[in-house]
């Protein structure tokens, strides 16, 4: 399929696709309204990327950033761009449709691996779902129930082997929007290869003492298959099939940080962030439900499932500098913590770029 059209025009013609705000291309453009050169000079003596291992000592040595000049927010914009890569390549994907609902997007070259499974996937030559699409992907009409679809697609995913790495044996529900009809369930690791919208819960665990806010941060185990050794929220997890956001958060609180239900049930839902990240055949469309939990001073987290190496209590102002100046955090954590910084008054309207940064936290389609 030809890609001889601007991705910006695609977004306007796809009400069910990716919900770009008019300012999103500006926010994520390389032509930033800020002047990053000053910031780079400021950080010249401190440069550690996510590709290198780091210690908590490195974390606490991160320098202060300028707070009041025009570049103060540029580091936050950089992190948002990391979660919203290659948006201009949307034209390389076709809609994945079930019962006339667009539930995902499949890369044309990945579709070539699916076409041999003719009893599962079919590719009608039809532009019903947009004149710029020559065809779309759907499931064979004989797969008429959620259970049949789940089993058939799972067999295909298994047959594709290492083309879809990191199989977790964890099912995500597949629907056109959150809370809508579930058409089938899909292996979590396969979701980006089918452009399925995935949901998660992320919690900021914080406390206040001596007039200052602190966040509990976790450092992921070096044995983790994804983002080993990087900084993470106190609690976070994907939202699997057949569990509510609140119950999933309580479960993750116990497993990841040893937080008992008597405390975790007081976590407050405070909104959501979203993003679309394109990498090769993958279109990762994630919505993260955000929670805040104010913890007692006496609480000390401890990991129960082996996925977290250690925890540290870090001043919120220091956390903001870590986001701006390093790549220590797992990428999507930056969005959730930046949202926390807005809501708790650590990013103020007087700083240039305030509204653009706020809107960019929801660059994906929150539905």
mmCIF file of N, CA and C in Angstrom, residues 215-313:
data_model
loop_
_atom_site.group_PDB
_atom_site.id
_atom_site.type_symbol
_atom_site.label_atom_id
_atom_site.label_comp_id
_atom_site.label_asym_id
_atom_site.label_seq_id
_atom_site.Cartn_x
_atom_site.Cartn_y
_atom_site.Cartn_z
ATOM 1 N N UNK A 215 8.411 10.078 46.966
ATOM 2 C CA UNK A 215 7.856 8.933 46.238
ATOM 3 C C UNK A 215 8.700 7.696 46.521
ATOM 4 N N UNK A 216 8.012 6.578 46.772
ATOM 5 C CA UNK A 216 8.704 5.303 46.822
ATOM 6 C C UNK A 216 8.932 4.830 45.385
ATOM 7 N N UNK A 217 10.179 4.531 45.036
ATOM 8 C CA UNK A 217 10.529 4.010 43.718
ATOM 9 C C UNK A 217 11.081 2.601 43.850
ATOM 10 N N UNK A 218 10.840 1.785 42.845
ATOM 11 C CA UNK A 218 11.420 0.449 42.785
ATOM 12 C C UNK A 218 12.470 0.379 41.700
ATOM 13 N N UNK A 219 13.468 -0.465 41.897
ATOM 14 C CA UNK A 219 14.454 -0.755 40.856
ATOM 15 C C UNK A 219 14.206 -2.195 40.403
ATOM 16 N N UNK A 220 13.872 -2.359 39.136
ATOM 17 C CA UNK A 220 13.466 -3.650 38.614
ATOM 18 C C UNK A 220 14.605 -4.663 38.688
ATOM 19 N N UNK A 221 14.228 -5.904 38.853
ATOM 20 C CA UNK A 221 15.217 -6.979 38.895
ATOM 21 C C UNK A 221 16.012 -7.033 37.599
ATOM 22 N N UNK A 222 17.291 -7.339 37.707
ATOM 23 C CA UNK A 222 18.125 -7.511 36.520
ATOM 24 C C UNK A 222 17.704 -8.732 35.714
ATOM 25 N N UNK A 223 16.902 -9.624 36.315
ATOM 26 C CA UNK A 223 16.434 -10.817 35.612
ATOM 27 C C UNK A 223 15.125 -10.594 34.848
ATOM 28 N N UNK A 224 14.547 -9.403 34.967
ATOM 29 C CA UNK A 224 13.321 -9.118 34.231
ATOM 30 C C UNK A 224 13.577 -9.176 32.732
ATOM 31 N N UNK A 225 12.623 -9.756 31.995
ATOM 32 C CA UNK A 225 12.761 -9.858 30.542
ATOM 33 C C UNK A 225 12.671 -8.488 29.875
ATOM 34 N N UNK A 226 11.928 -7.571 30.480
ATOM 35 C CA UNK A 226 11.763 -6.230 29.923
ATOM 36 C C UNK A 226 12.271 -5.190 30.919
ATOM 37 N N UNK A 227 13.006 -4.223 30.411
ATOM 38 C CA UNK A 227 13.529 -3.102 31.202
ATOM 39 C C UNK A 227 14.248 -3.556 32.476
ATOM 40 N N UNK A 228 15.151 -4.533 32.391
ATOM 41 C CA UNK A 228 15.840 -4.999 33.597
ATOM 42 C C UNK A 228 16.664 -3.887 34.241
ATOM 43 N N UNK A 229 16.604 -3.823 35.568
ATOM 44 C CA UNK A 229 17.429 -2.896 36.315
ATOM 45 C C UNK A 229 17.011 -1.446 36.268
ATOM 46 N N UNK A 230 15.886 -1.133 35.631
ATOM 47 C CA UNK A 230 15.474 0.261 35.508
ATOM 48 C C UNK A 230 14.547 0.662 36.653
ATOM 49 N N UNK A 231 14.363 1.960 36.817
ATOM 50 C CA UNK A 231 13.472 2.465 37.853
ATOM 51 C C UNK A 231 12.019 2.278 37.437
ATOM 52 N N UNK A 232 11.169 2.098 38.444
ATOM 53 C CA UNK A 232 9.755 1.820 38.194
ATOM 54 C C UNK A 232 8.937 2.445 39.318
ATOM 55 N N UNK A 233 7.625 2.461 39.102
ATOM 56 C CA UNK A 233 6.721 2.865 40.172
ATOM 57 C C UNK A 233 6.799 1.886 41.335
ATOM 58 N N UNK A 234 6.235 2.305 42.441
ATOM 59 C CA UNK A 234 6.119 1.381 43.565
ATOM 60 C C UNK A 234 5.291 0.166 43.145
ATOM 61 N N UNK A 235 4.213 0.404 42.400
ATOM 62 C CA UNK A 235 3.324 -0.674 41.949
ATOM 63 C C UNK A 235 2.832 -0.359 40.542
ATOM 64 N N UNK A 236 2.870 -1.360 39.656
ATOM 65 C CA UNK A 236 2.320 -1.208 38.314
ATOM 66 C C UNK A 236 2.098 -2.588 37.724
ATOM 67 N N UNK A 237 1.132 -2.685 36.835
ATOM 68 C CA UNK A 237 0.893 -3.962 36.191
ATOM 69 C C UNK A 237 -0.127 -3.838 35.074
ATOM 70 N N UNK A 238 -0.051 -4.765 34.113
ATOM 71 C CA UNK A 238 -1.048 -4.809 33.054
ATOM 72 C C UNK A 238 -2.391 -5.260 33.592
ATOM 73 N N UNK A 239 -3.447 -4.906 32.866
ATOM 74 C CA UNK A 239 -4.800 -5.277 33.273
ATOM 75 C C UNK A 239 -5.231 -6.497 32.478
ATOM 76 N N UNK A 240 -5.193 -7.671 33.071
ATOM 77 C CA UNK A 240 -5.533 -8.898 32.343
ATOM 78 C C UNK A 240 -7.039 -9.090 32.230
ATOM 79 N N UNK A 241 -7.394 -10.223 31.666
ATOM 80 C CA UNK A 241 -8.796 -10.552 31.451
ATOM 81 C C UNK A 241 -9.512 -10.832 32.774
ATOM 82 N N UNK A 242 -10.745 -10.329 32.891
ATOM 83 C CA UNK A 242 -11.666 -10.743 33.951
ATOM 84 C C UNK A 242 -11.242 -10.293 35.353
ATOM 85 N N UNK A 243 -10.711 -9.072 35.475
ATOM 86 C CA UNK A 243 -10.435 -8.486 36.788
ATOM 87 C C UNK A 243 -10.591 -6.979 36.663
ATOM 88 N N UNK A 244 -11.137 -6.347 37.690
ATOM 89 C CA UNK A 244 -11.354 -4.905 37.652
ATOM 90 C C UNK A 244 -10.044 -4.174 37.917
ATOM 91 N N UNK A 245 -10.016 -2.892 37.570
ATOM 92 C CA UNK A 245 -8.816 -2.080 37.828
ATOM 93 C C UNK A 245 -8.486 -2.066 39.318
ATOM 94 N N UNK A 246 -9.505 -1.830 40.151
ATOM 95 C CA UNK A 246 -9.268 -1.726 41.588
ATOM 96 C C UNK A 246 -8.749 -3.015 42.192
ATOM 97 N N UNK A 247 -9.353 -4.137 41.824
ATOM 98 C CA UNK A 247 -8.902 -5.426 42.367
ATOM 99 C C UNK A 247 -7.520 -5.790 41.843
ATOM 100 N N UNK A 248 -7.257 -5.448 40.589
ATOM 101 C CA UNK A 248 -5.932 -5.723 40.039
ATOM 102 C C UNK A 248 -4.857 -4.917 40.773
ATOM 103 N N UNK A 249 -5.177 -3.665 41.096
ATOM 104 C CA UNK A 249 -4.217 -2.832 41.817
ATOM 105 C C UNK A 249 -3.935 -3.412 43.200
ATOM 106 N N UNK A 250 -4.967 -3.839 43.897
ATOM 107 C CA UNK A 250 -4.786 -4.429 45.230
ATOM 108 C C UNK A 250 -3.904 -5.678 45.141
ATOM 109 N N UNK A 251 -4.141 -6.497 44.106
ATOM 110 C CA UNK A 251 -3.320 -7.699 43.908
ATOM 111 C C UNK A 251 -1.864 -7.332 43.649
ATOM 112 N N UNK A 252 -1.640 -6.345 42.767
ATOM 113 C CA UNK A 252 -0.276 -5.929 42.443
ATOM 114 C C UNK A 252 0.410 -5.297 43.658
ATOM 115 N N UNK A 253 -0.349 -4.564 44.466
ATOM 116 C CA UNK A 253 0.220 -3.953 45.668
ATOM 117 C C UNK A 253 0.814 -5.019 46.591
ATOM 118 N N UNK A 254 0.098 -6.105 46.765
ATOM 119 C CA UNK A 254 0.560 -7.188 47.639
ATOM 120 C C UNK A 254 1.786 -7.881 47.044
ATOM 121 N N UNK A 255 1.720 -8.188 45.727
ATOM 122 C CA UNK A 255 2.791 -8.949 45.089
ATOM 123 C C UNK A 255 4.077 -8.140 44.928
ATOM 124 N N UNK A 256 3.939 -6.870 44.544
ATOM 125 C CA UNK A 256 5.117 -6.094 44.177
ATOM 126 C C UNK A 256 5.733 -5.319 45.333
ATOM 127 N N UNK A 257 4.919 -4.935 46.308
ATOM 128 C CA UNK A 257 5.452 -4.069 47.363
ATOM 129 C C UNK A 257 5.039 -4.492 48.768
ATOM 130 N N UNK A 258 4.331 -5.627 48.904
ATOM 131 C CA UNK A 258 3.928 -6.096 50.216
ATOM 132 C C UNK A 258 2.967 -5.160 50.927
ATOM 133 N N UNK A 259 2.146 -4.459 50.156
ATOM 134 C CA UNK A 259 1.179 -3.520 50.739
ATOM 135 C C UNK A 259 -0.100 -4.283 51.052
ATOM 136 N N UNK A 260 -0.519 -4.344 52.304
ATOM 137 C CA UNK A 260 -1.733 -5.104 52.644
ATOM 138 C C UNK A 260 -2.987 -4.406 52.142
ATOM 139 N N UNK A 261 -4.035 -5.185 51.964
ATOM 140 C CA UNK A 261 -5.309 -4.643 51.489
ATOM 141 C C UNK A 261 -5.813 -3.525 52.390
ATOM 142 N N UNK A 262 -5.534 -3.609 53.694
ATOM 143 C CA UNK A 262 -6.001 -2.580 54.619
ATOM 144 C C UNK A 262 -5.466 -1.199 54.259
ATOM 145 N N UNK A 263 -4.324 -1.155 53.569
ATOM 146 C CA UNK A 263 -3.760 0.121 53.107
ATOM 147 C C UNK A 263 -4.093 0.348 51.634
ATOM 148 N N UNK A 264 -3.921 -0.676 50.802
ATOM 149 C CA UNK A 264 -4.055 -0.484 49.353
ATOM 150 C C UNK A 264 -5.465 -0.106 48.927
ATOM 151 N N UNK A 265 -6.464 -0.483 49.726
ATOM 152 C CA UNK A 265 -7.832 -0.166 49.312
ATOM 153 C C UNK A 265 -8.106 1.333 49.364
ATOM 154 N N UNK A 266 -7.195 2.104 49.991
ATOM 155 C CA UNK A 266 -7.384 3.561 50.056
ATOM 156 C C UNK A 266 -6.762 4.285 48.864
ATOM 157 N N UNK A 267 -6.135 3.550 47.937
ATOM 158 C CA UNK A 267 -5.554 4.181 46.741
ATOM 159 C C UNK A 267 -6.650 4.893 45.951
ATOM 160 N N UNK A 268 -6.353 6.096 45.489
ATOM 161 C CA UNK A 268 -7.343 6.912 44.770
ATOM 162 C C UNK A 268 -7.096 6.866 43.269
ATOM 163 N N UNK A 269 -8.121 6.531 42.473
ATOM 164 C CA UNK A 269 -7.984 6.660 41.014
ATOM 165 C C UNK A 269 -7.976 8.140 40.641
ATOM 166 N N UNK A 270 -6.996 8.557 39.838
ATOM 167 C CA UNK A 270 -6.828 9.991 39.572
ATOM 168 C C UNK A 270 -6.792 10.320 38.083
ATOM 169 N N UNK A 271 -7.085 9.344 37.207
ATOM 170 C CA UNK A 271 -7.109 9.636 35.782
ATOM 171 C C UNK A 271 -6.368 8.592 34.977
ATOM 172 N N UNK A 272 -5.940 8.983 33.780
ATOM 173 C CA UNK A 272 -5.244 8.055 32.883
ATOM 174 C C UNK A 272 -4.314 8.827 31.967
ATOM 175 N N UNK A 273 -3.267 8.156 31.508
ATOM 176 C CA UNK A 273 -2.393 8.673 30.455
ATOM 177 C C UNK A 273 -2.391 7.660 29.318
ATOM 178 N N UNK A 274 -1.984 8.086 28.129
ATOM 179 C CA UNK A 274 -2.017 7.179 26.984
ATOM 180 C C UNK A 274 -0.950 7.558 25.982
ATOM 181 N N UNK A 275 -0.597 6.580 25.148
ATOM 182 C CA UNK A 275 0.419 6.824 24.126
ATOM 183 C C UNK A 275 0.293 5.788 23.021
ATOM 184 N N UNK A 276 0.912 6.075 21.872
ATOM 185 C CA UNK A 276 1.005 5.140 20.757
ATOM 186 C C UNK A 276 2.464 5.079 20.336
ATOM 187 N N UNK A 277 3.028 3.893 20.362
ATOM 188 C CA UNK A 277 4.438 3.723 20.041
ATOM 189 C C UNK A 277 4.580 2.703 18.913
ATOM 190 N N UNK A 278 5.182 3.105 17.818
ATOM 191 C CA UNK A 278 5.369 2.228 16.666
ATOM 192 C C UNK A 278 6.842 1.834 16.577
ATOM 193 N N UNK A 279 7.071 0.531 16.516
ATOM 194 C CA UNK A 279 8.428 0.006 16.383
ATOM 195 C C UNK A 279 8.368 -1.253 15.521
ATOM 196 N N UNK A 280 8.880 -1.153 14.309
ATOM 197 C CA UNK A 280 8.833 -2.293 13.400
ATOM 198 C C UNK A 280 7.407 -2.709 13.102
ATOM 199 N N UNK A 281 7.084 -3.987 13.368
ATOM 200 C CA UNK A 281 5.731 -4.495 13.133
ATOM 201 C C UNK A 281 4.771 -4.153 14.274
ATOM 202 N N UNK A 282 5.254 -3.560 15.326
ATOM 203 C CA UNK A 282 4.468 -3.381 16.546
ATOM 204 C C UNK A 282 3.844 -1.983 16.612
ATOM 205 N N UNK A 283 2.571 -1.935 16.951
ATOM 206 C CA UNK A 283 1.922 -0.683 17.313
ATOM 207 C C UNK A 283 1.391 -0.858 18.737
ATOM 208 N N UNK A 284 2.051 -0.207 19.661
ATOM 209 C CA UNK A 284 1.705 -0.339 21.074
ATOM 210 C C UNK A 284 0.773 0.809 21.444
ATOM 211 N N UNK A 285 -0.483 0.469 21.702
ATOM 212 C CA UNK A 285 -1.503 1.473 22.051
ATOM 213 C C UNK A 285 -1.926 1.213 23.496
ATOM 214 N N UNK A 286 -1.353 1.964 24.397
ATOM 215 C CA UNK A 286 -1.556 1.705 25.823
ATOM 216 C C UNK A 286 -2.301 2.841 26.510
ATOM 217 N N UNK A 287 -3.160 2.457 27.421
ATOM 218 C CA UNK A 287 -3.822 3.392 28.340
ATOM 219 C C UNK A 287 -3.485 2.939 29.753
ATOM 220 N N UNK A 288 -2.939 3.846 30.552
ATOM 221 C CA UNK A 288 -2.533 3.521 31.919
ATOM 222 C C UNK A 288 -3.426 4.265 32.901
ATOM 223 N N UNK A 289 -4.166 3.518 33.705
ATOM 224 C CA UNK A 289 -4.987 4.125 34.756
ATOM 225 C C UNK A 289 -4.075 4.478 35.937
ATOM 226 N N UNK A 290 -4.144 5.715 36.364
ATOM 227 C CA UNK A 290 -3.228 6.235 37.387
ATOM 228 C C UNK A 290 -3.911 6.262 38.753
ATOM 229 N N UNK A 291 -3.148 5.879 39.760
ATOM 230 C CA UNK A 291 -3.617 5.886 41.143
ATOM 231 C C UNK A 291 -2.575 6.571 42.025
ATOM 232 N N UNK A 292 -3.056 7.212 43.075
ATOM 233 C CA UNK A 292 -2.191 7.752 44.133
ATOM 234 C C UNK A 292 -2.516 7.039 45.433
ATOM 235 N N UNK A 293 -1.495 6.676 46.166
ATOM 236 C CA UNK A 293 -1.679 6.089 47.495
ATOM 237 C C UNK A 293 -0.767 6.819 48.469
ATOM 238 N N UNK A 294 -1.369 7.502 49.417
ATOM 239 C CA UNK A 294 -0.601 8.169 50.473
ATOM 240 C C UNK A 294 -0.298 7.140 51.551
ATOM 241 N N UNK A 295 0.978 6.912 51.783
ATOM 242 C CA UNK A 295 1.411 5.855 52.683
ATOM 243 C C UNK A 295 1.817 6.422 54.043
ATOM 244 N N UNK A 296 1.666 5.628 55.097
ATOM 245 C CA UNK A 296 2.144 6.062 56.414
ATOM 246 C C UNK A 296 3.670 6.096 56.444
ATOM 247 N N UNK A 297 4.225 6.977 57.276
ATOM 248 C CA UNK A 297 5.682 7.096 57.383
ATOM 249 C C UNK A 297 6.337 5.776 57.768
ATOM 250 N N UNK A 298 5.612 4.963 58.507
ATOM 251 C CA UNK A 298 6.201 3.733 59.044
ATOM 252 C C UNK A 298 6.256 2.599 58.013
ATOM 253 N N UNK A 299 5.592 2.761 56.887
ATOM 254 C CA UNK A 299 5.537 1.657 55.916
ATOM 255 C C UNK A 299 6.851 1.530 55.148
ATOM 256 N N UNK A 300 7.347 0.318 55.038
ATOM 257 C CA UNK A 300 8.535 0.010 54.239
ATOM 258 C C UNK A 300 8.139 -1.074 53.237
ATOM 259 N N UNK A 301 8.227 -0.807 51.927
ATOM 260 C CA UNK A 301 7.823 -1.824 50.934
ATOM 261 C C UNK A 301 8.800 -2.992 50.887
ATOM 262 N N UNK A 302 8.278 -4.150 50.555
ATOM 263 C CA UNK A 302 9.104 -5.326 50.325
ATOM 264 C C UNK A 302 8.474 -6.137 49.208
ATOM 265 N N UNK A 303 9.297 -6.590 48.281
ATOM 266 C CA UNK A 303 8.795 -7.296 47.116
ATOM 267 C C UNK A 303 8.497 -8.755 47.434
ATOM 268 N N UNK A 304 7.384 -9.271 46.843
ATOM 269 C CA UNK A 304 6.963 -10.645 47.094
ATOM 270 C C UNK A 304 7.155 -11.565 45.893
ATOM 271 N N UNK A 305 7.301 -11.000 44.684
ATOM 272 C CA UNK A 305 7.310 -11.849 43.494
ATOM 273 C C UNK A 305 8.660 -11.895 42.772
ATOM 274 N N UNK A 306 9.698 -11.308 43.360
ATOM 275 C CA UNK A 306 11.030 -11.377 42.776
ATOM 276 C C UNK A 306 11.275 -10.462 41.602
ATOM 277 N N UNK A 307 10.314 -9.559 41.304
ATOM 278 C CA UNK A 307 10.455 -8.707 40.129
ATOM 279 C C UNK A 307 11.111 -7.363 40.445
ATOM 280 N N UNK A 308 11.278 -7.063 41.731
ATOM 281 C CA UNK A 308 11.881 -5.797 42.138
ATOM 282 C C UNK A 308 13.123 -6.082 42.965
ATOM 283 N N UNK A 309 14.220 -5.436 42.603
ATOM 284 C CA UNK A 309 15.495 -5.646 43.296
ATOM 285 C C UNK A 309 15.528 -4.924 44.635
ATOM 286 N N UNK A 310 15.029 -3.671 44.662
ATOM 287 C CA UNK A 310 15.087 -2.864 45.884
ATOM 288 C C UNK A 310 14.194 -1.644 45.737
ATOM 289 N N UNK A 311 13.951 -0.982 46.842
ATOM 290 C CA UNK A 311 13.138 0.229 46.883
ATOM 291 C C UNK A 311 13.928 1.348 47.550
ATOM 292 N N UNK A 312 13.583 2.579 47.171
ATOM 293 C CA UNK A 312 14.143 3.753 47.842
ATOM 294 C C UNK A 312 13.080 4.837 47.912
ATOM 295 N N UNK A 313 13.120 5.595 48.991
ATOM 296 C CA UNK A 313 12.241 6.751 49.157
ATOM 297 C C UNK A 313 12.998 7.973 48.652
#
